[in-house]
Structure formats: C-alpha cells, structure tokens
N, CA, C and O of each residue as an XYZ file, in Angstrom:
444
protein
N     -28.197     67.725   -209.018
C     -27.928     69.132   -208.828
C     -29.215     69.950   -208.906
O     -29.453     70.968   -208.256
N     -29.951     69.399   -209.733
C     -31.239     70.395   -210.259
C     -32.187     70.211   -208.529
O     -32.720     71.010   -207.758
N     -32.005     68.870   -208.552
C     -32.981     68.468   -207.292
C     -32.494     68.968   -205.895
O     -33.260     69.223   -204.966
N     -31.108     69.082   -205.848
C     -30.829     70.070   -204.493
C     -31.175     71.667   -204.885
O     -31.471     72.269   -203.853
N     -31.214     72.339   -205.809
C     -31.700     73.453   -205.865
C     -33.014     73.709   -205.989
O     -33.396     74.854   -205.747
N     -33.967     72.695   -206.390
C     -35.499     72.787   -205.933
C     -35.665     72.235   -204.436
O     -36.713     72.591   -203.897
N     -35.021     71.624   -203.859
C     -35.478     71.492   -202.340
C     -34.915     73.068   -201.561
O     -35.508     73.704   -200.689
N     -33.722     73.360   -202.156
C     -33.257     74.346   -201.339
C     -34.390     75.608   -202.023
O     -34.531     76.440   -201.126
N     -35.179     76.004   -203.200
C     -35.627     76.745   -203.456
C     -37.056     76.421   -202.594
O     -37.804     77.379   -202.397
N     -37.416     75.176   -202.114
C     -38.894     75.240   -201.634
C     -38.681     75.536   -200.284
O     -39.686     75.827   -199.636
N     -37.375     75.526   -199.593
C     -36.866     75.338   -198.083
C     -36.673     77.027   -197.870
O     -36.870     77.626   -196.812
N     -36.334     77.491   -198.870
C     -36.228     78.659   -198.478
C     -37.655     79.652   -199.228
O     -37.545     80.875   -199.151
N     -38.367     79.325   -199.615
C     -39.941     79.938   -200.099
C     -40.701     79.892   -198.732
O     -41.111     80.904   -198.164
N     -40.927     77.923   -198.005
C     -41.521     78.536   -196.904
C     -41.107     78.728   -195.342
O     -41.900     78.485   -194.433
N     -39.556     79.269   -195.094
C     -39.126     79.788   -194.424
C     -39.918     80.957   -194.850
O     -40.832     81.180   -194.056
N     -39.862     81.825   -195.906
C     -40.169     83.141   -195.782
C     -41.547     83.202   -196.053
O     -42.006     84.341   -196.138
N     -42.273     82.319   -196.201
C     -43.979     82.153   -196.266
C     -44.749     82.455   -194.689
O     -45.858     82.938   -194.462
N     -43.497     81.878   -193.560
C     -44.088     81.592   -192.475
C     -43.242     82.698   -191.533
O     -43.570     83.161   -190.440
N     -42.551     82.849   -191.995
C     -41.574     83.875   -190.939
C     -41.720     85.662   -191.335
O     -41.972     86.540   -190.510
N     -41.555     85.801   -192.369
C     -41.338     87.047   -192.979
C     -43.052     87.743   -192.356
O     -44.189     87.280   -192.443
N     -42.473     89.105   -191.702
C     -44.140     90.274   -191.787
C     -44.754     90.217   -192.583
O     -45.862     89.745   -192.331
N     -44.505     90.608   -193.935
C     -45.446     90.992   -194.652
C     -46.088     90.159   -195.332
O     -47.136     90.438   -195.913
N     -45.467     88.886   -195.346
C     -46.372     87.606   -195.476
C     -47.179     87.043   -194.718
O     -48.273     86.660   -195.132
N     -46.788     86.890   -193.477
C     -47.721     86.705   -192.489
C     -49.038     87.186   -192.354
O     -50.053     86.547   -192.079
N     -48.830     89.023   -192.697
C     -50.066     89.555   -192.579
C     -51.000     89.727   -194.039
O     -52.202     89.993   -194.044
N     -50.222     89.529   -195.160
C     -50.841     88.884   -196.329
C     -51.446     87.861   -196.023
O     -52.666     87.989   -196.127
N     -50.966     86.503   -195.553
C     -51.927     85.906   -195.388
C     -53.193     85.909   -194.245
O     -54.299     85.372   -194.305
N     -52.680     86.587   -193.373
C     -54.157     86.778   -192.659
C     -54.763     87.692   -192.666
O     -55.520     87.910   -191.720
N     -54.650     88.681   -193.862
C     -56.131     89.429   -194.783
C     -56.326     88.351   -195.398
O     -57.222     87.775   -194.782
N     -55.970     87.677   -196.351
C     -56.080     87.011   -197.637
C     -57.518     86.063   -197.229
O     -58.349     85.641   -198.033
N     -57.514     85.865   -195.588
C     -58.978     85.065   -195.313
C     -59.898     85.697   -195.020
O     -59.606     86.859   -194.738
N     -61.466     85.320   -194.920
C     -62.403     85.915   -195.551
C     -62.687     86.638   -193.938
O     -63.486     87.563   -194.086
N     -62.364     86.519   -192.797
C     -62.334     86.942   -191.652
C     -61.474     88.385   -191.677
O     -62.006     89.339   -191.110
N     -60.207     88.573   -192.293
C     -59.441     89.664   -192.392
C     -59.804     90.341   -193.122
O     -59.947     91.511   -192.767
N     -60.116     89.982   -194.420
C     -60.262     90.969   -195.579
C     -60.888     92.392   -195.087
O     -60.793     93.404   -195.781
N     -61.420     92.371   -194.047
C     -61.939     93.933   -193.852
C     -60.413     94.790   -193.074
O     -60.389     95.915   -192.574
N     -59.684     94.158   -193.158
C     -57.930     94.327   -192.456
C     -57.438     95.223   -193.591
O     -56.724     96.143   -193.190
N     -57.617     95.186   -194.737
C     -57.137     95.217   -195.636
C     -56.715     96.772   -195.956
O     -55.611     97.073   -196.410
N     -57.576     97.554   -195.705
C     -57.195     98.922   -196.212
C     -56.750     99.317   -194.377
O     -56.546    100.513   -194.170
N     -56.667     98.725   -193.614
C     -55.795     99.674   -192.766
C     -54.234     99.323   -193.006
O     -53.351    100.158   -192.814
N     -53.978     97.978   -193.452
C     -53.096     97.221   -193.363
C     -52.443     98.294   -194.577
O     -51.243     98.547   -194.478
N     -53.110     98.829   -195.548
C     -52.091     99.882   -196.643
C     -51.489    101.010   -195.674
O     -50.779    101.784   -196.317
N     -51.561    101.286   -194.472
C     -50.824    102.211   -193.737
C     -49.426    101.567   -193.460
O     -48.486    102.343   -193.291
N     -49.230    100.390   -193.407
C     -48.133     99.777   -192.794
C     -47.024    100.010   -194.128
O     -45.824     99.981   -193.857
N     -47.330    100.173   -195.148
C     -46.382    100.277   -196.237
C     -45.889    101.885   -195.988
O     -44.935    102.204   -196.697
N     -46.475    103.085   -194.955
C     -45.192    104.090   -194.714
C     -44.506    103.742   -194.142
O     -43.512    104.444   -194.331
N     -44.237    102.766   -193.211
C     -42.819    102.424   -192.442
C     -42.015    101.882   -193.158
O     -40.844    101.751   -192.800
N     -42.501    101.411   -194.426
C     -41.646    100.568   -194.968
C     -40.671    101.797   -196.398
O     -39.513    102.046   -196.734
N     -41.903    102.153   -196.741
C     -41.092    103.752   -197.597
C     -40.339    104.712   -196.678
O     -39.362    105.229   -197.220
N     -40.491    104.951   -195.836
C     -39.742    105.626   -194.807
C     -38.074    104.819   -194.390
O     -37.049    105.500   -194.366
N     -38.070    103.725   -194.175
C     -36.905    103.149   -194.040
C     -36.127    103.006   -195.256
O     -34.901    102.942   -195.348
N     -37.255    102.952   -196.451
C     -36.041    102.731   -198.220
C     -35.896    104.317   -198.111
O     -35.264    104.723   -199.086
N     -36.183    105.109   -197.449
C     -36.215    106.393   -198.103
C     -34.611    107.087   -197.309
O     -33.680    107.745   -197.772
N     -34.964    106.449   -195.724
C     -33.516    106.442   -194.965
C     -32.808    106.375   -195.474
O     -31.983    107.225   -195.808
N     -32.956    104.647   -195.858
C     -31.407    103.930   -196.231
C     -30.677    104.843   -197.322
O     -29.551    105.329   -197.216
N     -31.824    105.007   -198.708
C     -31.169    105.928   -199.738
C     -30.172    106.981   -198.926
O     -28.984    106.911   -199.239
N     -30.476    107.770   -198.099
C     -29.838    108.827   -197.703
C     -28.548    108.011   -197.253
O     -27.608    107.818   -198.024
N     -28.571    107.664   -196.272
C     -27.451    106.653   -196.091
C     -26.450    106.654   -196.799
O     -25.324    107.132   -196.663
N     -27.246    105.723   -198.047
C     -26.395    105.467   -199.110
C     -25.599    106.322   -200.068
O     -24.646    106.039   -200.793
N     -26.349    107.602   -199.839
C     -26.221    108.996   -200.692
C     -24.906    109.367   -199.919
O     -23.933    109.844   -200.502
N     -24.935    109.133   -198.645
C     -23.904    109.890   -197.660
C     -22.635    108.803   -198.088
O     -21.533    109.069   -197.608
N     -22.707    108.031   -198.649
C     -20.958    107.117   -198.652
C     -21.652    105.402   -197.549
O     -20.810    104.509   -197.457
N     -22.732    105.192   -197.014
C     -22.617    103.903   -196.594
C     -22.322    102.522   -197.290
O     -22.002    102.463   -198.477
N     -22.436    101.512   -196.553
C     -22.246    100.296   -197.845
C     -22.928    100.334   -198.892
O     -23.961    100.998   -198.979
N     -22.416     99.582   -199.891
C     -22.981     99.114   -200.917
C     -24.439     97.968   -200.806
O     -25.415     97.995   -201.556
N     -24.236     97.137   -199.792
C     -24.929     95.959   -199.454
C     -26.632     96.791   -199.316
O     -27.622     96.389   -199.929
N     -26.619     97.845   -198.487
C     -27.735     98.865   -198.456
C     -28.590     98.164   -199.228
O     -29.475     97.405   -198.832
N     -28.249     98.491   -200.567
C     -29.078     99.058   -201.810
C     -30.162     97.813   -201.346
O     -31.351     98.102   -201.218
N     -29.736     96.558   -201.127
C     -30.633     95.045   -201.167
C     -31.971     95.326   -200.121
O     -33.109     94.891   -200.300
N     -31.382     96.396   -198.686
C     -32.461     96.505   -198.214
C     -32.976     97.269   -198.228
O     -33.745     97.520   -197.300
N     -32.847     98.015   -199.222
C     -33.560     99.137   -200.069
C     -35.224     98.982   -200.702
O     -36.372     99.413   -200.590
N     -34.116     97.762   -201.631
C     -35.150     97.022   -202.289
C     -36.222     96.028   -201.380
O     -37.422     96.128   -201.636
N     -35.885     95.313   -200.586
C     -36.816     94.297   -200.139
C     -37.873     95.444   -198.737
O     -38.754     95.079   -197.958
N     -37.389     96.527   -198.904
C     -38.129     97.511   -198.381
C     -38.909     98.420   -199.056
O     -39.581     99.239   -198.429
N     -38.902     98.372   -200.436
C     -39.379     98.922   -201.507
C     -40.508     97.750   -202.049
O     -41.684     98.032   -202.279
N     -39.982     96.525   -202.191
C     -40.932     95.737   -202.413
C     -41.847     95.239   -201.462
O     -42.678     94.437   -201.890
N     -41.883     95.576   -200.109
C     -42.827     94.809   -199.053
C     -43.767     96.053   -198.948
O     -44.958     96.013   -198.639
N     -43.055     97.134   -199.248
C     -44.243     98.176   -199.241
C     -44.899     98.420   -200.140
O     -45.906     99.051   -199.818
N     -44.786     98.160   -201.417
C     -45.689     98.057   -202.490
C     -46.587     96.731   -202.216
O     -47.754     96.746   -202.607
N     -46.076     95.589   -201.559
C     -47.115     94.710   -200.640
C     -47.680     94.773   -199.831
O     -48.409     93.864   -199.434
N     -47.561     95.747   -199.357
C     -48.760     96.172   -198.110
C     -49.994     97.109   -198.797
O     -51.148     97.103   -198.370
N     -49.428     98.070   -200.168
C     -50.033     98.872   -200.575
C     -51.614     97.950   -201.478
O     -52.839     98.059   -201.416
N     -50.485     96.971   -202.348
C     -52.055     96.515   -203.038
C     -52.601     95.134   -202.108
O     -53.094     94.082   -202.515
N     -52.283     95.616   -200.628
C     -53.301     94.952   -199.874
C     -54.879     95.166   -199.716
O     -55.730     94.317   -199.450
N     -55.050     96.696   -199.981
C     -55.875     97.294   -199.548
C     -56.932     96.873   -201.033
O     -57.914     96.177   -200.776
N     -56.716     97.298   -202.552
C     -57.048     97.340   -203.406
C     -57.875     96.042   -203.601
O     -59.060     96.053   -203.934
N     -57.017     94.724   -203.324
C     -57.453     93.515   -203.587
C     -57.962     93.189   -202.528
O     -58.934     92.751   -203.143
N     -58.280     92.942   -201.258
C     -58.967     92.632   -200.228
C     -60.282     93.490   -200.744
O     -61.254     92.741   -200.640
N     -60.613     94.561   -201.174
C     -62.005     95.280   -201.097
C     -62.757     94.222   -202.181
O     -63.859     93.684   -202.070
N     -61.817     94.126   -203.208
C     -62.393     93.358   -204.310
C     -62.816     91.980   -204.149
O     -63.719     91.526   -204.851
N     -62.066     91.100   -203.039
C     -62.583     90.303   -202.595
C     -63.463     90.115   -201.838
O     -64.096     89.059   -201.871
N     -63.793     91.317   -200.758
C     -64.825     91.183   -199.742
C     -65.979     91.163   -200.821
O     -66.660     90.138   -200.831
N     -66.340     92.303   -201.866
C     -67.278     92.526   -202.530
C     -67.421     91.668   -203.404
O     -68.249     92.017   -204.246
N     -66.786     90.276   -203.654
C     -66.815     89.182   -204.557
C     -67.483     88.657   -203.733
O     -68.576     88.407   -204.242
N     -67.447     88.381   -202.848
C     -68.311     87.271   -201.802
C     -67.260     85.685   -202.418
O     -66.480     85.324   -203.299
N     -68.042     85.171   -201.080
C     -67.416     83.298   -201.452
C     -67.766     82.854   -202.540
O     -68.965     83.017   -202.767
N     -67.077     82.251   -203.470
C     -67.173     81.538   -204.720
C     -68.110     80.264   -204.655
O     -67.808     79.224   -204.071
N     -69.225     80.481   -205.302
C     -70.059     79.561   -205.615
C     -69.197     77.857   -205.899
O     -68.209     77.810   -206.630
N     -69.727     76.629   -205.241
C     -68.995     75.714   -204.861
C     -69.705     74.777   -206.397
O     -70.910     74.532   -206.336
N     -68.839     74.250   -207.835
C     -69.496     73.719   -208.528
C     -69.284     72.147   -208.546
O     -68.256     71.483   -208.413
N     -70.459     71.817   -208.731
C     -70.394     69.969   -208.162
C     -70.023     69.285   -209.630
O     -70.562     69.583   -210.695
N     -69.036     68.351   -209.446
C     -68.557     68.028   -210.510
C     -69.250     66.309   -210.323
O     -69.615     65.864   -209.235
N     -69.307     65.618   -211.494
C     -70.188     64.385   -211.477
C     -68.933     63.655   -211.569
O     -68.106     63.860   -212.458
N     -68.745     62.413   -210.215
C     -67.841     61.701   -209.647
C     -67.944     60.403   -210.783
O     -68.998     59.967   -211.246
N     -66.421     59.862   -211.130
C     -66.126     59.134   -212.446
C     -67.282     57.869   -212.195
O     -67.489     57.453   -211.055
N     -67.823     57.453   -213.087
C     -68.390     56.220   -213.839
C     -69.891     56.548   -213.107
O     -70.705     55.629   -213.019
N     -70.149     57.611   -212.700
C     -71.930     58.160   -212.780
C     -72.649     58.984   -214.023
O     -73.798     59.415   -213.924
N     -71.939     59.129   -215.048
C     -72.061     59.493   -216.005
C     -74.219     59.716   -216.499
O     -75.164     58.929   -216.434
N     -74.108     60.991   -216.881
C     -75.896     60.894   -216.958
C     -76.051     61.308   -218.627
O     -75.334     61.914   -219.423
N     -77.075     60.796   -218.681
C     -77.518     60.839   -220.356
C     -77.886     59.575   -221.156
O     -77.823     58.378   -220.872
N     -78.251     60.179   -222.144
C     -79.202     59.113   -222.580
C     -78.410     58.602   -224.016
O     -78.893     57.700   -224.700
C-alpha cells in the first residue's frame, strides 16, 4: 500500500515537473543561461493575481465551492513567479560554484 502511494506520489510530482507553466519556466531561469529571465519573469505572477482575484469575486457572487482550489493554486504559482526574480539575481551574482576535487578511495596522501 505504502509502495503504490509513493509510485503514484512520484507519477504525479513529475507529471507536474514537466507539464505545469510555472514549472517549466522555473526551470528554465533556474539555468545559468536564463537567470537573467528572472526579474521579467516576476511580471507573469499579475496574471496569475488577477485570475485569484476574479475567481474570489466569483466566489463572493454565489459560484462553486470547488473555486476556492483554483484560487489557491493561482495564489500559489504567483507567489512562484514572484520569488523568481529575487533568487535568480542572487544566483547570477553568485557566479558558478567552485568545483571541489575530492581524493578518489585508496589514494589516500600523508605521511
């Protein structure tokens, strides 16, 4: 039982790793080619406050209940677009991570 709900939890992580917008374009700032993507890409989070901001009304007026869910996953993709911008700067200005060479088993040095 445990093991059909971790396949079904990894089956459905990268369905939405590879399909979903705002992952998609998370990951292509997230490389060192995009990262300058990054603060335009925080504009894309008004379409996304604009549609939770709809739906509320919507919802205010008597629509479904079900709403509220894409409320939220419209509330949360736009707060993902927002600290796109924040963390991409911080990474461009990190530069590439120094590569540290680790000493491969039974070369051991010392005296």
């Amino acid at each position: 039982m445990i093991r059909l709900l971790f396949a079904a939890s990894i089956a459905i992580h990268d369905f939405l790793r590879r399909w979903m917008p705002t992952n998609v374009i998370r990951d292509l700032i997230r490389t060192r080619q995009g990262l300058k993507w990054g603060v335009p890409a925080m504009l894309l989070a008004a379409p996304y406050f604009a549609a939770a901001y709809w739906l509320t009304t919507l919802l205010a007026n008597g629509a479904q209940g079900w709403l509220n869910l894409l409320v939220l996953l419209c509330v949360w993709s736009g707060f993902k677009m927002l600290w796109l911008g924040p963390i991409s700067i911080v990474l461009l200005f990190a530069g590439p991570r120094p590569r540290v060479r680790r000493p491969t088993p039974g070369t051991a040095t010392g005296g």
